[in-house]
GROMACS .gro file of C-alpha atoms in nm:
model
  337
    1MET     CA    1  19.145   3.045  -8.666
    2GLY     CA    2  18.850   2.831  -8.510
    3SER     CA    3  18.466   2.858  -8.625
    4VAL     CA    4  18.202   3.033  -8.513
    5LEU     CA    5  17.859   2.861  -8.384
    6LEU     CA    6  17.582   3.051  -8.507
    7THR     CA    7  17.267   2.914  -8.314
    8GLY     CA    8  16.926   2.953  -8.518
    9GLY     CA    9  17.166   2.975  -8.783
   10THR     CA   10  16.917   2.891  -9.058
   11GLY     CA   11  16.675   3.138  -8.939
   12PHE     CA   12  16.633   3.506  -9.066
   13ILE     CA   13  16.903   3.680  -8.935
   14GLY     CA   14  17.138   3.395  -8.884
   15SER     CA   15  17.120   3.268  -9.236
   16HIS     CA   16  17.227   3.629  -9.361
   17THR     CA   17  17.487   3.643  -9.102
   18ALA     CA   18  17.651   3.325  -9.214
   19VAL     CA   19  17.647   3.448  -9.549
   20GLU     CA   20  17.869   3.756  -9.484
   21LEU     CA   21  18.073   3.560  -9.250
   22LEU     CA   22  18.137   3.293  -9.480
   23LEU     CA   23  18.214   3.560  -9.767
   24ALA     CA   24  18.430   3.724  -9.535
   25GLY     CA   25  18.648   3.398  -9.508
   26ARG     CA   26  18.536   3.263  -9.142
   27ASP     CA   27  18.396   2.899  -9.087
   28VAL     CA   28  18.069   2.848  -8.940
   29VAL     CA   29  17.851   2.601  -8.780
   30LEU     CA   30  17.479   2.638  -8.816
   31LEU     CA   31  17.252   2.518  -8.539
   32ASP     CA   32  16.899   2.539  -8.558
   33ASP     CA   33  16.611   2.307  -8.440
   34LEU     CA   34  16.385   2.406  -8.761
   35SER     CA   35  16.099   2.509  -8.525
   36ASN     CA   36  16.091   2.831  -8.736
   37SER     CA   37  16.304   2.784  -9.070
   38GLU     CA   38  16.360   2.495  -9.299
   39ALA     CA   39  16.696   2.269  -9.382
   40GLY     CA   40  16.716   2.386  -9.722
   41VAL     CA   41  16.844   2.695  -9.601
   42ALA     CA   42  17.185   2.557  -9.524
   43GLU     CA   43  17.222   2.459  -9.873
   44ARG     CA   44  17.102   2.826 -10.015
   45ILE     CA   45  17.368   2.993  -9.790
   46GLY     CA   46  17.616   2.758  -9.959
   47ARG     CA   47  17.533   2.853 -10.289
   48ILE     CA   48  17.548   3.222 -10.239
   49ALA     CA   49  17.844   3.219 -10.044
   50GLY     CA   50  18.035   2.930 -10.247
   51ARG     CA   51  18.126   2.710  -9.976
   52GLN     CA   52  17.870   2.464  -9.773
   53PRO     CA   53  17.881   2.541  -9.375
   54PRO     CA   54  17.823   2.239  -9.182
   55PHE     CA   55  17.434   2.196  -9.026
   56VAL     CA   56  17.333   2.035  -8.699
   57ARG     CA   57  16.947   2.016  -8.615
   58ALA     CA   58  16.944   2.040  -8.265
   59ASP     CA   59  16.771   2.276  -8.005
   60ALA     CA   60  17.013   2.511  -7.832
   61ALA     CA   61  16.909   2.456  -7.523
   62ASP     CA   62  17.018   2.061  -7.530
   63ARG     CA   63  17.339   2.084  -7.364
   64ARG     CA   64  17.436   1.696  -7.469
   65ALA     CA   65  17.366   1.846  -7.828
   66LEU     CA   66  17.592   2.132  -7.756
   67ARG     CA   67  17.899   1.924  -7.638
   68ARG     CA   68  17.894   1.724  -7.956
   69VAL     CA   69  17.939   2.046  -8.168
   70PHE     CA   70  18.192   2.187  -7.904
   71LEU     CA   71  18.349   1.843  -7.942
   72ASP     CA   72  18.331   1.828  -8.343
   73TRP     CA   73  18.432   2.172  -8.407
   74ASP     CA   74  18.714   2.397  -8.258
   75ILE     CA   75  18.398   2.698  -8.163
   76GLU     CA   76  18.629   3.050  -8.082
   77ALA     CA   77  18.294   3.234  -8.081
   78VAL     CA   78  17.891   3.225  -8.032
   79VAL     CA   79  17.666   3.410  -8.223
   80HIS     CA   80  17.322   3.383  -8.023
   81PHE     CA   81  16.998   3.406  -8.262
   82ALA     CA   82  16.796   3.083  -8.156
   83GLY     CA   83  16.454   3.216  -7.960
   84PHE     CA   84  16.111   3.268  -7.994
   85LYS     CA   85  16.083   3.641  -8.116
   86ALA     CA   86  15.694   3.714  -8.158
   87VAL     CA   87  15.606   4.013  -7.938
   88GLY     CA   88  15.191   3.936  -7.937
   89GLU     CA   89  15.264   3.522  -7.901
   90SER     CA   90  15.454   3.591  -7.606
   91ALA     CA   91  15.191   3.814  -7.403
   92ALA     CA   92  14.971   3.502  -7.463
   93ARG     CA   93  15.270   3.252  -7.421
   94PRO     CA   94  15.469   3.368  -7.170
   95LEU     CA   95  15.598   3.041  -7.015
   96ALA     CA   96  15.696   2.928  -7.335
   97TYR     CA   97  15.899   3.234  -7.375
   98TYR     CA   98  16.096   3.237  -7.081
   99ARG     CA   99  16.132   2.855  -7.043
  100ASN     CA  100  16.280   2.840  -7.420
  101ASN     CA  101  16.487   3.185  -7.437
  102LEU     CA  102  16.648   3.177  -7.108
  103ASP     CA  103  16.730   2.805  -7.123
  104SER     CA  104  16.911   2.826  -7.455
  105ALA     CA  105  17.109   3.155  -7.343
  106LEU     CA  106  17.213   2.931  -7.021
  107SER     CA  107  17.307   2.594  -7.190
  108LEU     CA  108  17.523   2.815  -7.417
  109LEU     CA  109  17.712   2.987  -7.164
  110GLU     CA  110  17.747   2.682  -6.973
  111THR     CA  111  17.889   2.457  -7.241
  112MET     CA  112  18.105   2.774  -7.365
  113ALA     CA  113  18.285   2.781  -7.010
  114GLU     CA  114  18.346   2.384  -7.027
  115PHE     CA  115  18.531   2.403  -7.387
  116GLY     CA  116  18.702   2.773  -7.290
  117CYS     CA  117  18.490   2.936  -7.563
  118ARG     CA  118  18.527   3.330  -7.468
  119ARG     CA  119  18.324   3.516  -7.720
  120PHE     CA  120  17.976   3.580  -7.716
  121ILE     CA  121  17.761   3.763  -7.950
  122PHE     CA  122  17.402   3.790  -7.875
  123SER     CA  123  17.106   3.867  -8.068
  124SER     CA  124  16.914   4.135  -7.852
  125SER     CA  125  16.640   4.379  -7.917
  126ALA     CA  126  16.526   4.739  -7.933
  127THR     CA  127  16.229   4.625  -7.692
  128VAL     CA  128  16.450   4.606  -7.382
  129TYR     CA  129  16.469   4.995  -7.354
  130GLY     CA  130  16.073   5.007  -7.289
  131GLU     CA  131  15.820   5.283  -7.327
  132ARG     CA  132  15.970   5.516  -7.104
  133CYS     CA  133  16.286   5.615  -7.279
  134PRO     CA  134  16.244   5.886  -7.517
  135VAL     CA  135  16.360   5.843  -7.878
  136PRO     CA  136  16.607   5.802  -8.001
  137TYR     CA  137  16.700   5.529  -7.807
  138ARG     CA  138  17.070   5.555  -7.692
  139GLU     CA  139  17.267   5.274  -7.554
  140ASP     CA  140  17.324   5.443  -7.222
  141MET     CA  141  16.951   5.461  -7.128
  142PRO     CA  142  16.803   5.246  -6.871
  143ALA     CA  143  16.645   4.934  -6.997
  144GLY     CA  144  16.439   4.679  -6.850
  145ASP     CA  145  16.085   4.860  -6.853
  146CYS     CA  146  15.993   4.612  -7.151
  147SER     CA  147  15.634   4.601  -7.261
  148SER     CA  148  15.608   4.210  -7.337
  149PRO     CA  149  15.751   3.915  -7.188
  150TYR     CA  150  15.931   3.879  -7.549
  151GLY     CA  151  16.134   4.198  -7.418
  152ARG     CA  152  16.185   4.071  -7.102
  153THR     CA  153  16.315   3.780  -7.184
  154LYS     CA  154  16.572   3.980  -7.369
  155TYR     CA  155  16.673   4.155  -7.130
  156MET     CA  156  16.690   3.909  -6.848
  157ILE     CA  157  16.970   3.763  -7.059
  158GLU     CA  158  17.162   4.069  -7.122
  159GLU     CA  159  17.163   4.067  -6.735
  160ILE     CA  160  17.292   3.751  -6.719
  161LEU     CA  161  17.570   3.782  -6.969
  162LYS     CA  162  17.671   4.087  -6.773
  163ASP     CA  163  17.705   3.897  -6.467
  164ALA     CA  164  17.889   3.600  -6.643
  165ALA     CA  165  18.128   3.863  -6.825
  166ALA     CA  166  18.160   4.019  -6.487
  167ALA     CA  167  18.259   3.679  -6.306
  168ASP     CA  168  18.479   3.559  -6.579
  169GLY     CA  169  18.759   3.852  -6.703
  170SER     CA  170  18.781   3.648  -7.012
  171LEU     CA  171  18.461   3.674  -7.140
  172SER     CA  172  18.384   3.922  -7.401
  173VAL     CA  173  18.025   3.948  -7.440
  174VAL     CA  174  17.871   4.183  -7.734
  175LEU     CA  175  17.471   4.262  -7.697
  176LEU     CA  176  17.370   4.374  -8.024
  177ARG     CA  177  17.023   4.540  -8.011
  178TYR     CA  178  16.811   4.560  -8.328
  179PHE     CA  179  16.553   4.719  -8.424
  180ASN     CA  180  16.337   4.576  -8.704
  181PRO     CA  181  16.503   4.389  -8.969
  182ILE     CA  182  16.328   4.379  -9.340
  183GLY     CA  183  16.464   4.265  -9.659
  184ALA     CA  184  16.615   3.996  -9.828
  185HIS     CA  185  16.899   3.876  -9.981
  186GLU     CA  186  16.956   4.059 -10.282
  187SER     CA  187  16.972   3.700 -10.470
  188GLY     CA  188  16.628   3.607 -10.342
  189LEU     CA  189  16.758   3.275 -10.220
  190ILE     CA  190  16.722   3.336  -9.858
  191GLY     CA  191  16.494   3.558  -9.668
  192GLU     CA  192  16.209   3.590  -9.382
  193LYS     CA  193  15.940   3.270  -9.423
  194PRO     CA  194  15.761   3.276  -9.111
  195SER     CA  195  15.518   2.965  -9.038
  196GLY     CA  196  15.150   3.021  -9.062
  197ILE     CA  197  15.013   3.402  -9.005
  198PRO     CA  198  15.328   3.688  -8.989
  199ASN     CA  199  15.425   3.853  -8.693
  200ASN     CA  200  15.629   4.114  -8.884
  201LEU     CA  201  15.519   4.364  -9.137
  202MET     CA  202  15.706   4.326  -9.437
  203PRO     CA  203  15.648   3.932  -9.475
  204TYR     CA  204  15.283   4.009  -9.428
  205ILE     CA  205  15.309   4.280  -9.693
  206THR     CA  206  15.427   4.056  -9.943
  207GLN     CA  207  15.220   3.793  -9.887
  208VAL     CA  208  14.985   4.047  -9.929
  209ALA     CA  209  15.107   4.176 -10.235
  210ALA     CA  210  15.152   3.810 -10.370
  211GLY     CA  211  14.764   3.698 -10.305
  212LEU     CA  212  14.824   3.483 -10.019
  213ARG     CA  213  14.615   3.669  -9.796
  214PRO     CA  214  14.359   3.924  -9.897
  215ARG     CA  215  14.453   4.219  -9.704
  216LEU     CA  216  14.725   4.386  -9.444
  217ASN     CA  217  14.530   4.427  -9.109
  218VAL     CA  218  14.758   4.777  -8.959
  219PHE     CA  219  14.702   4.707  -8.569
  220GLY     CA  220  14.598   5.110  -8.472
  221ASN     CA  221  14.547   5.417  -8.617
  222ASP     CA  222  14.501   5.626  -8.300
  223TYR     CA  223  14.886   5.620  -8.214
  224PRO     CA  224  15.036   5.988  -8.112
  225THR     CA  225  15.231   5.973  -8.460
  226ARG     CA  226  15.253   6.132  -8.804
  227ASP     CA  227  15.008   5.944  -8.920
  228GLY     CA  228  14.864   5.757  -8.620
  229THR     CA  229  15.012   5.423  -8.720
  230CYS     CA  230  15.327   5.297  -8.508
  231VAL     CA  231  15.671   5.408  -8.630
  232ARG     CA  232  15.998   5.210  -8.649
  233ASP     CA  233  16.356   5.177  -8.745
  234TYR     CA  234  16.352   4.937  -9.055
  235ILE     CA  235  16.699   4.788  -9.098
  236HIS     CA  236  16.782   4.582  -9.406
  237VAL     CA  237  16.888   4.210  -9.290
  238THR     CA  238  17.195   4.215  -9.465
  239ASP     CA  239  17.284   4.550  -9.314
  240LEU     CA  240  17.199   4.402  -9.001
  241ALA     CA  241  17.438   4.069  -9.083
  242ARG     CA  242  17.720   4.279  -9.145
  243GLY     CA  243  17.677   4.426  -8.820
  244HIS     CA  244  17.763   4.117  -8.650
  245LEU     CA  245  18.051   4.066  -8.857
  246ALA     CA  246  18.198   4.388  -8.686
  247ALA     CA  247  18.069   4.268  -8.375
  248LEU     CA  248  18.248   3.936  -8.394
  249GLY     CA  249  18.597   4.144  -8.471
  250PHE     CA  250  18.557   4.378  -8.200
  251ALA     CA  251  18.508   4.084  -7.969
  252GLU     CA  252  18.830   3.948  -8.023
  253ALA     CA  253  19.008   4.231  -7.880
  254HIS     CA  254  18.798   4.273  -7.591
  255ARG     CA  255  18.688   4.204  -7.268
  256GLY     CA  256  18.358   4.242  -7.075
  257THR     CA  257  18.045   4.370  -7.179
  258GLU     CA  258  17.966   4.630  -7.459
  259ILE     CA  259  17.637   4.721  -7.588
  260PHE     CA  260  17.553   4.864  -7.955
  261ASN     CA  261  17.239   4.938  -8.145
  262LEU     CA  262  17.193   4.826  -8.530
  263GLY     CA  263  16.962   5.069  -8.661
  264THR     CA  264  16.937   5.346  -8.941
  265GLY     CA  265  16.868   5.614  -8.669
  266ARG     CA  266  16.549   5.667  -8.872
  267GLY     CA  267  16.148   5.593  -8.835
  268PHE     CA  268  15.893   5.513  -9.067
  269SER     CA  269  15.537   5.445  -9.002
  270VAL     CA  270  15.319   5.140  -9.098
  271LEU     CA  271  15.153   5.343  -9.367
  272GLU     CA  272  15.479   5.474  -9.507
  273VAL     CA  273  15.642   5.159  -9.582
  274VAL     CA  274  15.305   5.051  -9.750
  275ARG     CA  275  15.329   5.312  -9.980
  276ALA     CA  276  15.716   5.262 -10.023
  277PHE     CA  277  15.671   4.930 -10.127
  278GLY     CA  278  15.399   5.008 -10.358
  279GLU     CA  279  15.633   5.238 -10.526
  280ALA     CA  280  15.918   5.018 -10.546
  281THR     CA  281  15.767   4.694 -10.671
  282GLY     CA  282  15.436   4.837 -10.845
  283GLN     CA  283  15.243   4.599 -10.630
  284PRO     CA  284  14.932   4.783 -10.449
  285VAL     CA  285  14.878   4.644 -10.086
  286PRO     CA  286  14.545   4.658  -9.987
  287PHE     CA  287  14.489   4.746  -9.621
  288GLU     CA  288  14.222   4.786  -9.357
  289PHE     CA  289  14.260   4.930  -8.964
  290ALA     CA  290  14.254   4.670  -8.708
  291PRO     CA  291  14.254   4.754  -8.291
  292ARG     CA  292  14.617   4.794  -8.170
  293ARG     CA  293  14.803   4.466  -8.055
  294PRO     CA  294  14.916   4.425  -7.690
  295GLY     CA  295  15.252   4.570  -7.624
  296ASP     CA  296  15.304   4.768  -7.919
  297LEU     CA  297  15.501   5.083  -7.856
  298PRO     CA  298  15.384   5.413  -8.071
  299GLU     CA  299  15.759   5.474  -8.173
  300PHE     CA  300  16.091   5.372  -8.142
  301TYR     CA  301  16.410   5.442  -8.357
  302ALA     CA  302  16.784   5.403  -8.300
  303ASP     CA  303  17.057   5.643  -8.213
  304ALA     CA  304  17.331   5.440  -8.383
  305SER     CA  305  17.642   5.655  -8.347
  306LYS     CA  306  17.746   5.429  -8.147
  307ALA     CA  307  17.843   5.140  -8.371
  308GLU     CA  308  17.955   5.361  -8.644
  309ALA     CA  309  18.201   5.537  -8.402
  310VAL     CA  310  18.325   5.195  -8.221
  311LEU     CA  311  18.273   4.943  -8.504
  312GLY     CA  312  18.281   5.138  -8.816
  313TRP     CA  313  17.981   4.974  -8.907
  314ARG     CA  314  17.634   5.177  -9.020
  315ALA     CA  315  17.322   5.093  -9.252
  316GLU     CA  316  17.363   5.163  -9.599
  317LYS     CA  317  17.067   5.007  -9.757
  318SER     CA  318  16.741   5.215  -9.861
  319LEU     CA  319  16.387   5.150  -9.766
  320ALA     CA  320  16.314   5.101 -10.139
  321ASP     CA  321  16.607   4.840 -10.125
  322MET     CA  322  16.464   4.671  -9.849
  323CYS     CA  323  16.104   4.648 -10.012
  324ARG     CA  324  16.240   4.495 -10.345
  325ASP     CA  325  16.471   4.274 -10.199
  326SER     CA  326  16.155   4.124 -10.022
  327TRP     CA  327  15.919   4.128 -10.275
  328ARG     CA  328  16.214   3.942 -10.514
  329TRP     CA  329  16.233   3.674 -10.206
  330GLN     CA  330  15.867   3.624 -10.200
  331GLN     CA  331  15.819   3.569 -10.545
  332ASN     CA  332  16.131   3.300 -10.515
  333ALA     CA  333  15.966   3.165 -10.215
  334LEU     CA  334  15.628   3.070 -10.420
  335LYS     CA  335  15.868   2.928 -10.664
  336GLN     CA  336  16.010   2.679 -10.392
  337ASP     CA  337  15.662   2.584 -10.238
   0.00000   0.00000   0.00000
């Protein structure tokens, strides 16, 4: 059995997926340019899993670097995490998002074709559904009415992959539409460590709780939701990582393109997450309301029944688990610094 290449493999979701694949007996190769992660993550993945995966520092859009990886290892599947991922930033820097996210996917597909690699698992997003689809989102709903350049890059890559699979009957493509990953590995060794000001809710909450920031900005309190704040489907990153393991097994006996939502099927508001964090950790999180951010939708959550029926996967961890594991990781991250 060959190796699984994880682009963005030392990032938040990539690192947790690497752990789950290694624990399941799979060989992995990590590729990351470290633009939003640290080289030390690869070593900590090895500590958790009991064996050290090889790590290559490179841009996933670099065809020459990708060819070297495929020459050095027998790559039988690719899980593509690498990409810019901040909704708000994408509205301010759309060209950078289109260049980075599309180029990496195209470079990977071209290199895979050259080396006869036929399995592609794509890290997509629930943002592809857009604001016109009613909740809960189902995989058979129309996609592409995205509210941000970030979401549009995910949708465009999905379409590229569908076309590639239609043209090459031997290609297996699995599109995994994530909802909102939070939490961290229960060991406290890996988690989300954004550079600069966090774009996502939970790392901002943990930094406020740790005294690194004075308060949480809650963007908008006048949405048509139960308490006026945005509602999201938060999923523990370890549950999400296990979804990739299930998708990889599915891809080995599958041809064409298949789409799966990975979420819990339940939405929590920003204020509900803040309260849950305080209850789970005993740490208060001062906050203040701020204006809405461009591109934010009032609410979205998954219908994840297809993943359970076809992949045999479902999210198991609670919001309290997500909060406790996030806080444990934040405390360990402070010690590392």
